[in-house]
PDB file of C-alpha atoms and ligand atoms in Angstrom:
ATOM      1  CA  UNK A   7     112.112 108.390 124.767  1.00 94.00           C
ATOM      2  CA  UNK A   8     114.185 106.841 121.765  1.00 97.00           C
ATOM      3  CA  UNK A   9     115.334 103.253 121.716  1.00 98.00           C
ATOM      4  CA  UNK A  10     118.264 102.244 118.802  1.00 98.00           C
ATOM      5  CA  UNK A  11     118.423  98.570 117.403  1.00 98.00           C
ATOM      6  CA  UNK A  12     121.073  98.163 114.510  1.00 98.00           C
ATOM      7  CA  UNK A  13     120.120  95.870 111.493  1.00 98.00           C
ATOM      8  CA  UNK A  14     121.752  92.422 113.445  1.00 97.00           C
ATOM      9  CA  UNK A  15     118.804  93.125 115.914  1.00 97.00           C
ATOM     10  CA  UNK A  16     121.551  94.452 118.600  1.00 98.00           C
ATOM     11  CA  UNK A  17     120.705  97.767 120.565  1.00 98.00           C
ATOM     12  CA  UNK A  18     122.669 100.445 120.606  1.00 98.00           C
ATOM     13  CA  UNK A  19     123.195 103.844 122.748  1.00 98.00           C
ATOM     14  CA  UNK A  20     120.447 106.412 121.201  1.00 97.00           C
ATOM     15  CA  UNK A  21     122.869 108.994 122.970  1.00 96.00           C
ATOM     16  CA  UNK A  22     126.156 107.973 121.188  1.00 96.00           C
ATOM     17  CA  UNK A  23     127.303 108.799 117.749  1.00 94.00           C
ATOM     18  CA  UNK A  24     126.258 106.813 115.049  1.00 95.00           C
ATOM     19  CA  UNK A  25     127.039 107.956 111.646  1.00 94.00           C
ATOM     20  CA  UNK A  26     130.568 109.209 110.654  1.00 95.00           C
ATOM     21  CA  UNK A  27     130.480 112.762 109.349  1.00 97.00           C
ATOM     22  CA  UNK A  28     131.198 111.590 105.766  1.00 98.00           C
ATOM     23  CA  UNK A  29     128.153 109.652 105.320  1.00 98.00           C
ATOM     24  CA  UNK A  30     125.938 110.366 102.008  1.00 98.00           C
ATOM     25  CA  UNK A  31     123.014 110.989 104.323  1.00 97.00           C
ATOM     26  CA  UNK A  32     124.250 113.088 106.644  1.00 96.00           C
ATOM     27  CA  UNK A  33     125.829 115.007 103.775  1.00 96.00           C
ATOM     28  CA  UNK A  34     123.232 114.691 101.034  1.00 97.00           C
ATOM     29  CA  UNK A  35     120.304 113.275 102.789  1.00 97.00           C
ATOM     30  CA  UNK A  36     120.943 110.547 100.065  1.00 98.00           C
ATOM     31  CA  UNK A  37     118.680 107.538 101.900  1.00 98.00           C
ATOM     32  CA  UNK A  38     115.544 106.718 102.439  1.00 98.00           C
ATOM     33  CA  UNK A  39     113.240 105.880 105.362  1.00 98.00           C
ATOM     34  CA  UNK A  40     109.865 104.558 106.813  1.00 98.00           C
ATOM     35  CA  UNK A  41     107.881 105.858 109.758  1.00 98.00           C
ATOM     36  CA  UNK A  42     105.403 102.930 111.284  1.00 98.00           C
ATOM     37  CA  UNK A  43     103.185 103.084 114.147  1.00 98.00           C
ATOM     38  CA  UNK A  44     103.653 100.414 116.558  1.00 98.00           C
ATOM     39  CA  UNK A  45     100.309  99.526 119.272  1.00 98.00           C
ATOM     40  CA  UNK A  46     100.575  97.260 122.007  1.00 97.00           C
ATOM     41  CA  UNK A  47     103.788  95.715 120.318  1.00 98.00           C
ATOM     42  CA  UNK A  48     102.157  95.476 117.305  1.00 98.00           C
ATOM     43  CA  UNK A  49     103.652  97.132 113.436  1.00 98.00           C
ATOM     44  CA  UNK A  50     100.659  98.554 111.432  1.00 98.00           C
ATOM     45  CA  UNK A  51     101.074  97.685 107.748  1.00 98.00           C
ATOM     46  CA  UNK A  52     104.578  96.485 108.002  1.00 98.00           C
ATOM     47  CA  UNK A  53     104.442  94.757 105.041  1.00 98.00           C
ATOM     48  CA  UNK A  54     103.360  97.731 102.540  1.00 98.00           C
ATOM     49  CA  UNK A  55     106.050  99.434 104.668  1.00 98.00           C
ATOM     50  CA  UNK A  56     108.857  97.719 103.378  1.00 98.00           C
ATOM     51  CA  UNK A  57     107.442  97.099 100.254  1.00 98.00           C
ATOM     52  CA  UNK A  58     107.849 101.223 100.172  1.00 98.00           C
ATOM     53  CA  UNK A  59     111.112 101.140 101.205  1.00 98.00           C
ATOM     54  CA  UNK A  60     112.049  98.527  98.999  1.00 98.00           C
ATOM     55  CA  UNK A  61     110.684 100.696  95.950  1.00 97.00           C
ATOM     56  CA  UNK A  62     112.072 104.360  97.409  1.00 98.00           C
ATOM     57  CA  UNK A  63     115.877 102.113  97.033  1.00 98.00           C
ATOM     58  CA  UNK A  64     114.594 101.260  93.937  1.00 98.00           C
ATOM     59  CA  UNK A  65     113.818 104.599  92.305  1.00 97.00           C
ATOM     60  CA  UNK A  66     117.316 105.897  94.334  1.00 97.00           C
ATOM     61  CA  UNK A  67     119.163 103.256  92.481  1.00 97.00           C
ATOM     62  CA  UNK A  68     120.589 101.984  96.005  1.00 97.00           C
ATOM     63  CA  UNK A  69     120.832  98.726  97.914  1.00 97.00           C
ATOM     64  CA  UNK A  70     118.640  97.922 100.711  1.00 98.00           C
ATOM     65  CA  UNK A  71     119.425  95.482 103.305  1.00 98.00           C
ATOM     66  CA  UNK A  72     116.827  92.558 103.188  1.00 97.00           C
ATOM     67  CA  UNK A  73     113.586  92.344 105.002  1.00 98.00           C
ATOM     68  CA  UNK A  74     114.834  90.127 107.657  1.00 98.00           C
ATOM     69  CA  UNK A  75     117.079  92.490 108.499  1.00 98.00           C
ATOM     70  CA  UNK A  76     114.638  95.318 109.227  1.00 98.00           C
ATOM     71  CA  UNK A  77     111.792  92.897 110.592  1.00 98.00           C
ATOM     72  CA  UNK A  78     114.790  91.467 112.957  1.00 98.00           C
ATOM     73  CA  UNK A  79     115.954  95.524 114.324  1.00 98.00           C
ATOM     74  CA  UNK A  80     112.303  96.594 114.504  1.00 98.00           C
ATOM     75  CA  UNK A  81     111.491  93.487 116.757  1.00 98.00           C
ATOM     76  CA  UNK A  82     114.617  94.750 118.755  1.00 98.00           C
ATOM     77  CA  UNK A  83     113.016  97.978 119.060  1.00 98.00           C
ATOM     78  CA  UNK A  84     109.416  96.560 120.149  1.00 98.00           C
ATOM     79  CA  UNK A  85     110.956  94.310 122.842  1.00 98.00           C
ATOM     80  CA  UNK A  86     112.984  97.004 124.346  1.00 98.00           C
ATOM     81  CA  UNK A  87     110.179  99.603 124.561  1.00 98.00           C
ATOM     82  CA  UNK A  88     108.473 100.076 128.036  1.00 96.00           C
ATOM     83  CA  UNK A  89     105.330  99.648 126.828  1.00 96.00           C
ATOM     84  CA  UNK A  90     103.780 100.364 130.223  1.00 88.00           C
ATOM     85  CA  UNK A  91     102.842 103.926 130.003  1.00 83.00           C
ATOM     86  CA  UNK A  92     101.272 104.355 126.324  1.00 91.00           C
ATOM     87  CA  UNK A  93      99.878 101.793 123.859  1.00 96.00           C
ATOM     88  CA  UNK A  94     101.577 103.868 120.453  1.00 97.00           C
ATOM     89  CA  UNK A  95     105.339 104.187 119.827  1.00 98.00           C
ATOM     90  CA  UNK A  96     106.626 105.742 116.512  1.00 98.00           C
ATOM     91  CA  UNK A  97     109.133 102.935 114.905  1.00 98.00           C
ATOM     92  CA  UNK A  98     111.607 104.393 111.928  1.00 98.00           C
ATOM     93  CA  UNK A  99     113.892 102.580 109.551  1.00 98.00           C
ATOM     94  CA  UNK A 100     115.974 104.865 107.951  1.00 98.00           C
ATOM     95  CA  UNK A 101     118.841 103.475 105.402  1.00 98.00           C
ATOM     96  CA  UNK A 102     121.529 106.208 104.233  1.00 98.00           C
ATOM     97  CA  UNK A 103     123.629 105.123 100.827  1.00 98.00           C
ATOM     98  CA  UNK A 104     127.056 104.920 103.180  1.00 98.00           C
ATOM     99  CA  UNK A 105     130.069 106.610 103.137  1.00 98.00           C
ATOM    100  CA  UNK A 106     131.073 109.056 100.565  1.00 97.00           C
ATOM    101  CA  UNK A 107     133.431 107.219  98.404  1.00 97.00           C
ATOM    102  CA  UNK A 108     133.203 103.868 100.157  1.00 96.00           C
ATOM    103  CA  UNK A 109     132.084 100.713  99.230  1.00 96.00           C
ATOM    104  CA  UNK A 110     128.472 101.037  98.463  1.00 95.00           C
ATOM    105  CA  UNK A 111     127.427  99.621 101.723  1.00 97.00           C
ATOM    106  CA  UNK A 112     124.059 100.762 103.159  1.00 98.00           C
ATOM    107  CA  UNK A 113     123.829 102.291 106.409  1.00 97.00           C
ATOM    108  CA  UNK A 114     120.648 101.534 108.721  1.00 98.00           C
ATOM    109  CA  UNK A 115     118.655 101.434 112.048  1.00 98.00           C
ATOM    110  CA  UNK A 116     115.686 101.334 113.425  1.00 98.00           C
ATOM    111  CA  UNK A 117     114.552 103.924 116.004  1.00 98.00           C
ATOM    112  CA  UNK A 118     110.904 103.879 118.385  1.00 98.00           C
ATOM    113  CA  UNK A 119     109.885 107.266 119.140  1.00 97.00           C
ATOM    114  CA  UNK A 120     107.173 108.459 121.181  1.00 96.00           C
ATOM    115  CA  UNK A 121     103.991 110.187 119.713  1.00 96.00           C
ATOM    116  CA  UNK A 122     103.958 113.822 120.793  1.00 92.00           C
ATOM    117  CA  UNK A 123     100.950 115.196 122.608  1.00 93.00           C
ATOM    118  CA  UNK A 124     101.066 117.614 119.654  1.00 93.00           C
ATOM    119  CA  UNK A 125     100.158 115.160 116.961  1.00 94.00           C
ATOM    120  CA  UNK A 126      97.610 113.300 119.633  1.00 92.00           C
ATOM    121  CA  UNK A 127      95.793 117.294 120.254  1.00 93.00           C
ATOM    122  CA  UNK A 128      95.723 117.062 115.967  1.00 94.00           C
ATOM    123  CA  UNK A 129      94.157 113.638 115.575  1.00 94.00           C
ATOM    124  CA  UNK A 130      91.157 114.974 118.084  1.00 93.00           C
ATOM    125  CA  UNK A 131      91.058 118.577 117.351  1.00 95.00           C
ATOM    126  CA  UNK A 132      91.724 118.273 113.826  1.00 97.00           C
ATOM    127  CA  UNK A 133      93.583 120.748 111.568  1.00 98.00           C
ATOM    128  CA  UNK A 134      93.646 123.945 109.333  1.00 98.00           C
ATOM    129  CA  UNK A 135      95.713 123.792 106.086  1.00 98.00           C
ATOM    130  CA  UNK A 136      97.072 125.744 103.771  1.00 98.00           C
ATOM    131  CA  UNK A 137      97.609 125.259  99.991  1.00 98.00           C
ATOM    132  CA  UNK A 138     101.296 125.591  98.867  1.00 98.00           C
ATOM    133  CA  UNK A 139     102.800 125.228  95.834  1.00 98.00           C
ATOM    134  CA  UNK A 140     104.899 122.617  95.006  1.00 97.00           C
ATOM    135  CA  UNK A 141     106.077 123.434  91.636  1.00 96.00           C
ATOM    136  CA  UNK A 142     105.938 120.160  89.516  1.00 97.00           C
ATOM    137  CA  UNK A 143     102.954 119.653  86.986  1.00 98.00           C
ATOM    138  CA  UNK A 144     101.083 116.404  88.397  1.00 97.00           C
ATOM    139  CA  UNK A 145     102.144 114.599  84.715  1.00 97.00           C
ATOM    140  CA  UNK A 146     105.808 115.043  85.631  1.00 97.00           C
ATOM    141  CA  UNK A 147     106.756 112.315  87.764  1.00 95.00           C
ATOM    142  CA  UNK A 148     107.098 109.342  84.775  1.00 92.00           C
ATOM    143  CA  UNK A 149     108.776 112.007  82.576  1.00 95.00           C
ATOM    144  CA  UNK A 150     111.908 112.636  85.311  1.00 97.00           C
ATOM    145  CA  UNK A 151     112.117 110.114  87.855  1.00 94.00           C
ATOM    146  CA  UNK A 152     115.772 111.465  88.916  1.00 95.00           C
ATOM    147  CA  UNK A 153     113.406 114.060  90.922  1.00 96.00           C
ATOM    148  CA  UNK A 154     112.407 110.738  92.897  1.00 96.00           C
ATOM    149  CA  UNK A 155     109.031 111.986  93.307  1.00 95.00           C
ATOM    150  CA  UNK A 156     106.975 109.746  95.103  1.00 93.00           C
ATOM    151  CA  UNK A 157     109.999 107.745  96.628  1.00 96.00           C
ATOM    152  CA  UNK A 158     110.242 108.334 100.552  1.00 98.00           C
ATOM    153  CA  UNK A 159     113.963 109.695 100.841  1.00 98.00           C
ATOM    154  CA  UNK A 160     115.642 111.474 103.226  1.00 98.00           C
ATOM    155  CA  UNK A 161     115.390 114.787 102.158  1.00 96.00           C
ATOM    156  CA  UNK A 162     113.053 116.224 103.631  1.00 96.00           C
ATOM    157  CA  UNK A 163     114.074 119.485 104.305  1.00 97.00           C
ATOM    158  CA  UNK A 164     111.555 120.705 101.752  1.00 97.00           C
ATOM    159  CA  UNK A 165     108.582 119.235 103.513  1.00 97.00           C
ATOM    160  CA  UNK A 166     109.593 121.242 106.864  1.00 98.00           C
ATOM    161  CA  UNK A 167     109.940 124.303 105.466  1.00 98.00           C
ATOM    162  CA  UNK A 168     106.528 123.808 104.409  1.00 98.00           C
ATOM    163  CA  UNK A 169     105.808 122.763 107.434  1.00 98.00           C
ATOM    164  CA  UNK A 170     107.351 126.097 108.956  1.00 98.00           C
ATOM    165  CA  UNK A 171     105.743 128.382 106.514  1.00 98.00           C
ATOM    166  CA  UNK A 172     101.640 127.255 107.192  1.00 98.00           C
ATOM    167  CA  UNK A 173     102.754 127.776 110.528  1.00 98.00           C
ATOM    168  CA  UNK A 174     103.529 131.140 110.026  1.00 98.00           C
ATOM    169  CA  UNK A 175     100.311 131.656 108.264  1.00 97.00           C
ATOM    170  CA  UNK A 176      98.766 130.570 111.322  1.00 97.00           C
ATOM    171  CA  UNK A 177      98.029 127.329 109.962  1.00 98.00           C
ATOM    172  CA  UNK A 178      98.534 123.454 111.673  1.00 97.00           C
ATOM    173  CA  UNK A 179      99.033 121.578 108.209  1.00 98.00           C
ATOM    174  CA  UNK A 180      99.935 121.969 104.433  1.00 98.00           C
ATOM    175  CA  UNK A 181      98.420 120.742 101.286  1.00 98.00           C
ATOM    176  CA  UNK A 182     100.740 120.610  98.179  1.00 98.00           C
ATOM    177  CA  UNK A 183      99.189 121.600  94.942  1.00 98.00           C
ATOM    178  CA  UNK A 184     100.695 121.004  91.296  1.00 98.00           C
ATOM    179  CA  UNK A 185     101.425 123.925  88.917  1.00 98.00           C
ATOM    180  CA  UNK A 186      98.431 122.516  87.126  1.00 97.00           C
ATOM    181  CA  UNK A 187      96.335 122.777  90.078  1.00 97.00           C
ATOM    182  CA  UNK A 188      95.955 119.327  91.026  1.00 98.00           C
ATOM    183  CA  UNK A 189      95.494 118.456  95.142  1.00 98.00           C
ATOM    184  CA  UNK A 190      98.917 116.496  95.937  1.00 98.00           C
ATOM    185  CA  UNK A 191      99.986 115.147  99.418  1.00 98.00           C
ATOM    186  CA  UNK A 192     100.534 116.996 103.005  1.00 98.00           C
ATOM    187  CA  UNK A 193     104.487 117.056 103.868  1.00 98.00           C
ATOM    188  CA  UNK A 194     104.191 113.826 105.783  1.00 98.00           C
ATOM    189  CA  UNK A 195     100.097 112.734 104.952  1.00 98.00           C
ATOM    190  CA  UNK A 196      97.788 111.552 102.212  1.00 98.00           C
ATOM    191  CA  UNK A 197      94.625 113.967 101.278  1.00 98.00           C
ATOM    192  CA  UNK A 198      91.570 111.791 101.936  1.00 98.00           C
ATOM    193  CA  UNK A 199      88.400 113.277 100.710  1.00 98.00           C
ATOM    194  CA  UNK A 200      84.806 112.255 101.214  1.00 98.00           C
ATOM    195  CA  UNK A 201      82.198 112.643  98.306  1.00 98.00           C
ATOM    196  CA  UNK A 202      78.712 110.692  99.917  1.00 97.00           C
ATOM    197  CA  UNK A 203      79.687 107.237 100.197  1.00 97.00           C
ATOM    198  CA  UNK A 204      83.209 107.509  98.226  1.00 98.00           C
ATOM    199  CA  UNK A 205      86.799 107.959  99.437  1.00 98.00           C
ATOM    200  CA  UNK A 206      88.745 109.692  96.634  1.00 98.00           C
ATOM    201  CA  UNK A 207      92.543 109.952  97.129  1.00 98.00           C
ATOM    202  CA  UNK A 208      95.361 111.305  94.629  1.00 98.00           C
ATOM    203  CA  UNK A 209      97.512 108.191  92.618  1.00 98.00           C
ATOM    204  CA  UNK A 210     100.930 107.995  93.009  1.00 97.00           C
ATOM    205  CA  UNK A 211     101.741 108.236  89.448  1.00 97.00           C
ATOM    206  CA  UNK A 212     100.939 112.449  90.439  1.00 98.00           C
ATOM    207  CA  UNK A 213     104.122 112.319  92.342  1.00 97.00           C
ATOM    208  CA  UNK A 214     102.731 111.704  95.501  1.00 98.00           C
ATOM    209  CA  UNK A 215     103.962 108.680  98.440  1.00 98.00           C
ATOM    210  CA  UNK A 216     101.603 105.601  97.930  1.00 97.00           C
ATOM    211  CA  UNK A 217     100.232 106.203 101.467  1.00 98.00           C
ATOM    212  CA  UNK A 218      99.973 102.532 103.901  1.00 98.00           C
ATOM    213  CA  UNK A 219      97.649 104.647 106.118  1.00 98.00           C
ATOM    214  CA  UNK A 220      95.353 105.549 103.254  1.00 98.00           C
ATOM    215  CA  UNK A 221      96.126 101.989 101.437  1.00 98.00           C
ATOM    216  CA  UNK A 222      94.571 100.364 104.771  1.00 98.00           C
ATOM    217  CA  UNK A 223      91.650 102.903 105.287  1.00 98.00           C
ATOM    218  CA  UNK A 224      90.598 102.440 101.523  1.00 98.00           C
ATOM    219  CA  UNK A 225      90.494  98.563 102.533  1.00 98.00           C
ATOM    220  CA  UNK A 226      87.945  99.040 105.000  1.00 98.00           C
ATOM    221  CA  UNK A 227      86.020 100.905 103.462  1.00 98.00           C
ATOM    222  CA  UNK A 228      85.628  98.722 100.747  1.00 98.00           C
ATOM    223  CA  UNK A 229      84.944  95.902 102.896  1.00 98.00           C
ATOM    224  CA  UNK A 230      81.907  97.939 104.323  1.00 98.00           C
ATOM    225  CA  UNK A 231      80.354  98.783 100.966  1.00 98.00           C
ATOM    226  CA  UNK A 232      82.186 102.478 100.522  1.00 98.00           C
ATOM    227  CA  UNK A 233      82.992 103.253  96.552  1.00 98.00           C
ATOM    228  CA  UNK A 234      86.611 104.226  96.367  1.00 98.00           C
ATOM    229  CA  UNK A 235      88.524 106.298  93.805  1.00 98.00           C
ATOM    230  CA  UNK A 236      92.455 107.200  93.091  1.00 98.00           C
ATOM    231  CA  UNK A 237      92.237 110.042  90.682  1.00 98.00           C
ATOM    232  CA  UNK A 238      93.287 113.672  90.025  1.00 98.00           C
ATOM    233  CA  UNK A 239      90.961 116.392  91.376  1.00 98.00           C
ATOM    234  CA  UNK A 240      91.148 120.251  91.861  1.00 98.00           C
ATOM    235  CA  UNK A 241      91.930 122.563  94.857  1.00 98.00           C
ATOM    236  CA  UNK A 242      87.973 123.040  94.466  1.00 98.00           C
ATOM    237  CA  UNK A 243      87.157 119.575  95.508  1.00 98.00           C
ATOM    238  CA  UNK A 244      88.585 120.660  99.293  1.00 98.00           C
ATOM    239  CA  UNK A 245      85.854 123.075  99.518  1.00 98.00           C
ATOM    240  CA  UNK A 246      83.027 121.399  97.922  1.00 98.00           C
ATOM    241  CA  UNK A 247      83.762 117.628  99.538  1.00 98.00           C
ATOM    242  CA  UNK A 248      81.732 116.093 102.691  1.00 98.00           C
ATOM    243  CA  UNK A 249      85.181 115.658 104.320  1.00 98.00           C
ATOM    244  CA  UNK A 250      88.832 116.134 104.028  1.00 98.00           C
ATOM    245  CA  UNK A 251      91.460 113.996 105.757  1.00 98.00           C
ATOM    246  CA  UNK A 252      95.269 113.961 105.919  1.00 98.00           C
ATOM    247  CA  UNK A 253      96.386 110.196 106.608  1.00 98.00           C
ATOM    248  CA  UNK A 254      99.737 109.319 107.935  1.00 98.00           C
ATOM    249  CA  UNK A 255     101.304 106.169 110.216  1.00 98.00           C
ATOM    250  CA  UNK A 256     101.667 108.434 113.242  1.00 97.00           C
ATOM    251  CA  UNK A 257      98.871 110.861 112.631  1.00 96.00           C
ATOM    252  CA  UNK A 258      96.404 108.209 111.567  1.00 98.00           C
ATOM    253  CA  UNK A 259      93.332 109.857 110.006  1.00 98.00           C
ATOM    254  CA  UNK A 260      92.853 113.517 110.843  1.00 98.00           C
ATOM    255  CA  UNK A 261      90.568 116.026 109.537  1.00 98.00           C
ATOM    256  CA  UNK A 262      90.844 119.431 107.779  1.00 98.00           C
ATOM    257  CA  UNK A 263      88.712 121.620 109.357  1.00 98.00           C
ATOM    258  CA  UNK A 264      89.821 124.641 107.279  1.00 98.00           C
ATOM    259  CA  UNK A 265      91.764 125.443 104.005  1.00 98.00           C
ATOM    260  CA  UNK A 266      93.789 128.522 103.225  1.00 98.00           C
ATOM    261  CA  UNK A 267      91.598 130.247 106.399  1.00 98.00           C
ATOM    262  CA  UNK A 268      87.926 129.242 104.908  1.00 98.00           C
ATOM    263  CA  UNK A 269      86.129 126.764 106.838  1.00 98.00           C
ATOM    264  CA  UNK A 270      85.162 123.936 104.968  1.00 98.00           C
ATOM    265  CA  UNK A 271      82.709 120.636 106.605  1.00 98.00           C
ATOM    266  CA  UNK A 272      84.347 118.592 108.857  1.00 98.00           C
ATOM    267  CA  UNK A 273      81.426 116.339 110.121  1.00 97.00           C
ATOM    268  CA  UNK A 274      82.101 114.908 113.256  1.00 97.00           C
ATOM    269  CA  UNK A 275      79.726 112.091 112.621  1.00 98.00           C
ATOM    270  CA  UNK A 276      81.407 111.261 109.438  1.00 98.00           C
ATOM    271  CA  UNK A 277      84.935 111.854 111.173  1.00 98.00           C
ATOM    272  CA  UNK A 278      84.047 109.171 113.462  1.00 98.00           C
ATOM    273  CA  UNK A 279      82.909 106.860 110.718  1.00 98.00           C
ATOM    274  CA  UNK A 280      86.104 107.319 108.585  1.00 98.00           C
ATOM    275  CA  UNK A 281      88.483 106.603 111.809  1.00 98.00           C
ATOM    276  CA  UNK A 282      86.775 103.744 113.046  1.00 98.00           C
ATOM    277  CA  UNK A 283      86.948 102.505 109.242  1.00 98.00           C
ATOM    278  CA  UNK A 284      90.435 102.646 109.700  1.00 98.00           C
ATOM    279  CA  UNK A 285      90.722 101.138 113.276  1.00 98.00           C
ATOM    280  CA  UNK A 286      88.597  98.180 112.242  1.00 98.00           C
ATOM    281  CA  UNK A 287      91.369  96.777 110.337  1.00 98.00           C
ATOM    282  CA  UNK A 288      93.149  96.173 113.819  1.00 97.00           C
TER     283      UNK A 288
HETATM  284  C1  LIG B   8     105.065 112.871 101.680  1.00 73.99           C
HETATM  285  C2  LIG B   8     104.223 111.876 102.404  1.00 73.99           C
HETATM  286  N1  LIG B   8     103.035 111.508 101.869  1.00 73.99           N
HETATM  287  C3  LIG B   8     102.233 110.612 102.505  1.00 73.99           C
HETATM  288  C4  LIG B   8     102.600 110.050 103.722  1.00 73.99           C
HETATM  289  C5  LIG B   8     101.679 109.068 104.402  1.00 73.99           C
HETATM  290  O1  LIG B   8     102.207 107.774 104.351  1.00 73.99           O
HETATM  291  P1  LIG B   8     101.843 106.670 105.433  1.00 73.99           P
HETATM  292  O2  LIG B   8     100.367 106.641 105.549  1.00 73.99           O
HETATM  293  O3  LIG B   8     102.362 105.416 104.831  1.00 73.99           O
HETATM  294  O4  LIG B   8     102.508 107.041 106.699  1.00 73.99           O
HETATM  295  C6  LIG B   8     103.829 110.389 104.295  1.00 73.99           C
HETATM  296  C7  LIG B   8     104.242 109.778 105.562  1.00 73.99           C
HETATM  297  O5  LIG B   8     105.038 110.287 106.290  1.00 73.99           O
HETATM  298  C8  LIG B   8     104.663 111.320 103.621  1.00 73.99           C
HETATM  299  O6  LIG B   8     105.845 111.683 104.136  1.00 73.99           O
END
């Protein structure tokens, strides 16, 4: 199921051609985009969600049209959904930098997707990762932000292959690593980890997305007394934490069950705890 809304809040054909062949994102994947989950006509963390956006056009060096605009197509989106079957749609904005040699003028939509029974199994069966290299030290990002790391752009071709390659290694999921061995992001997900009563994640100035999923998990678990920590740790902490978790919109909070084929503890207890942390903010 897709249903198209166009920035003016007017639907349009998801079957019918869009883009014209010479746009920068179809040709360079020069854009950016958001992916928000929607339940029971409701956008979770809309706000940090643009406020992403806003920043990945930032870092790209590309205008963005206003917030109105996107609040106005994803409304578009939520009223058009037939909402009777399932209680989660998938709702993206994506933004391309226009035509190749035009007049600078953005190009968005927004699009509701369904969630695949696929990422539904994941969220209550949990996952096994592997480690891959992603190349970059974790000090590199401030030093060369023309690699636009940590900005959520369009090109994400990298991020499938990775995709692609755990799942020839008979794995569900990926976790990046830094030449310098620091724990990075999933493709599409934050690495959550559990030490006792602490939630440790990675900070964004490692390269990594600031993660709305993770941003709104660490909130309730501050509110119910959990410590909290962004900081740099080792491929070692996977194995040697209470818990590991990827976070994402569409994925919410699922856990690692094993790393690069070794099981590691993945408490169901504690998985509970950790999700319903999450889910209390709604
Ligand atoms: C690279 C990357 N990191 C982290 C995330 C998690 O972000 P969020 O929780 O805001 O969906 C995503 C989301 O797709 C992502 O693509």
């Amino acid at each position: 199921m897709r249903v198209l809304a166009l920035l003016d809040g007017t639907l349009a054909d998801p079957e019918a051609p869009l883009f014209r062949a010479d746009d920068l994102g179809v040709m360079r994947g020069d854009g950016c985009f958001e992916t928000i989950l929607v339940v029971n006509r409701e956008p979770r963390e809309l706000g940090p969600h643009l406020d992403r956006m806003e920043r990945s056009a930032r870092l790209m060096q590309m205008p963005l049209p206003d917030r109105q605009a996107w609040e106005r197509a994803g409304q578009a989106v939520i009223d058009a959904w037939p909402w009777d079957d399932e209680p989660e749609m998938g709702l993206k904005f994506v933004c391309t930098r226009g035509i190749d040699g035009g007049d600078g003028t953005p190009h968005g939509f927004a699009m509701g997707m369904d969630v695949g029974p696929e990422t539904k199994r994941k969220r209550d069966h949990g996952v096994e990762v592997v480690t891959l290299d992603r190349g970059y030290p974790s000090d590199l990002m401030e030093r060369a932000p023309w690699l636009l790391l940590s900005a959520k752009t369009l090109s994400y071709a990298v991020n499938m292959a990775a995709l692609r390659e755990a799942e020839s290694r008979g794995a569900d999921e990926v976790i990046f690593t830094s030449s310098d061995g620091v724990v990075l992001e999933g493709p599409t997900s934050t690495v959550v980890l559990a030490q006792g009563r602490k939630l440790l994640t990675t900070p964004p100035t490692s390269g990594v997305l600031q993660g709305t999923t993770q941003g709104a998990l660490f909130r309730a678990a501050e509110a119910a007394g959990w410590e909290t920590e962004v900081v740099n740790f080792p491929v070692s902490a996977l194995f040697e934490s209470d818990g590991v978790w990827l976070a994402s919109s569409i994925r919410k909070i699922t856990q690692v069950r094993a790393v690069d084929g070794a099981s590691i503890k993945a408490d169901e207890a504690l998985h509970t705890d950790i999700a319903g942390l999450y889910e209390s903010n709604y």
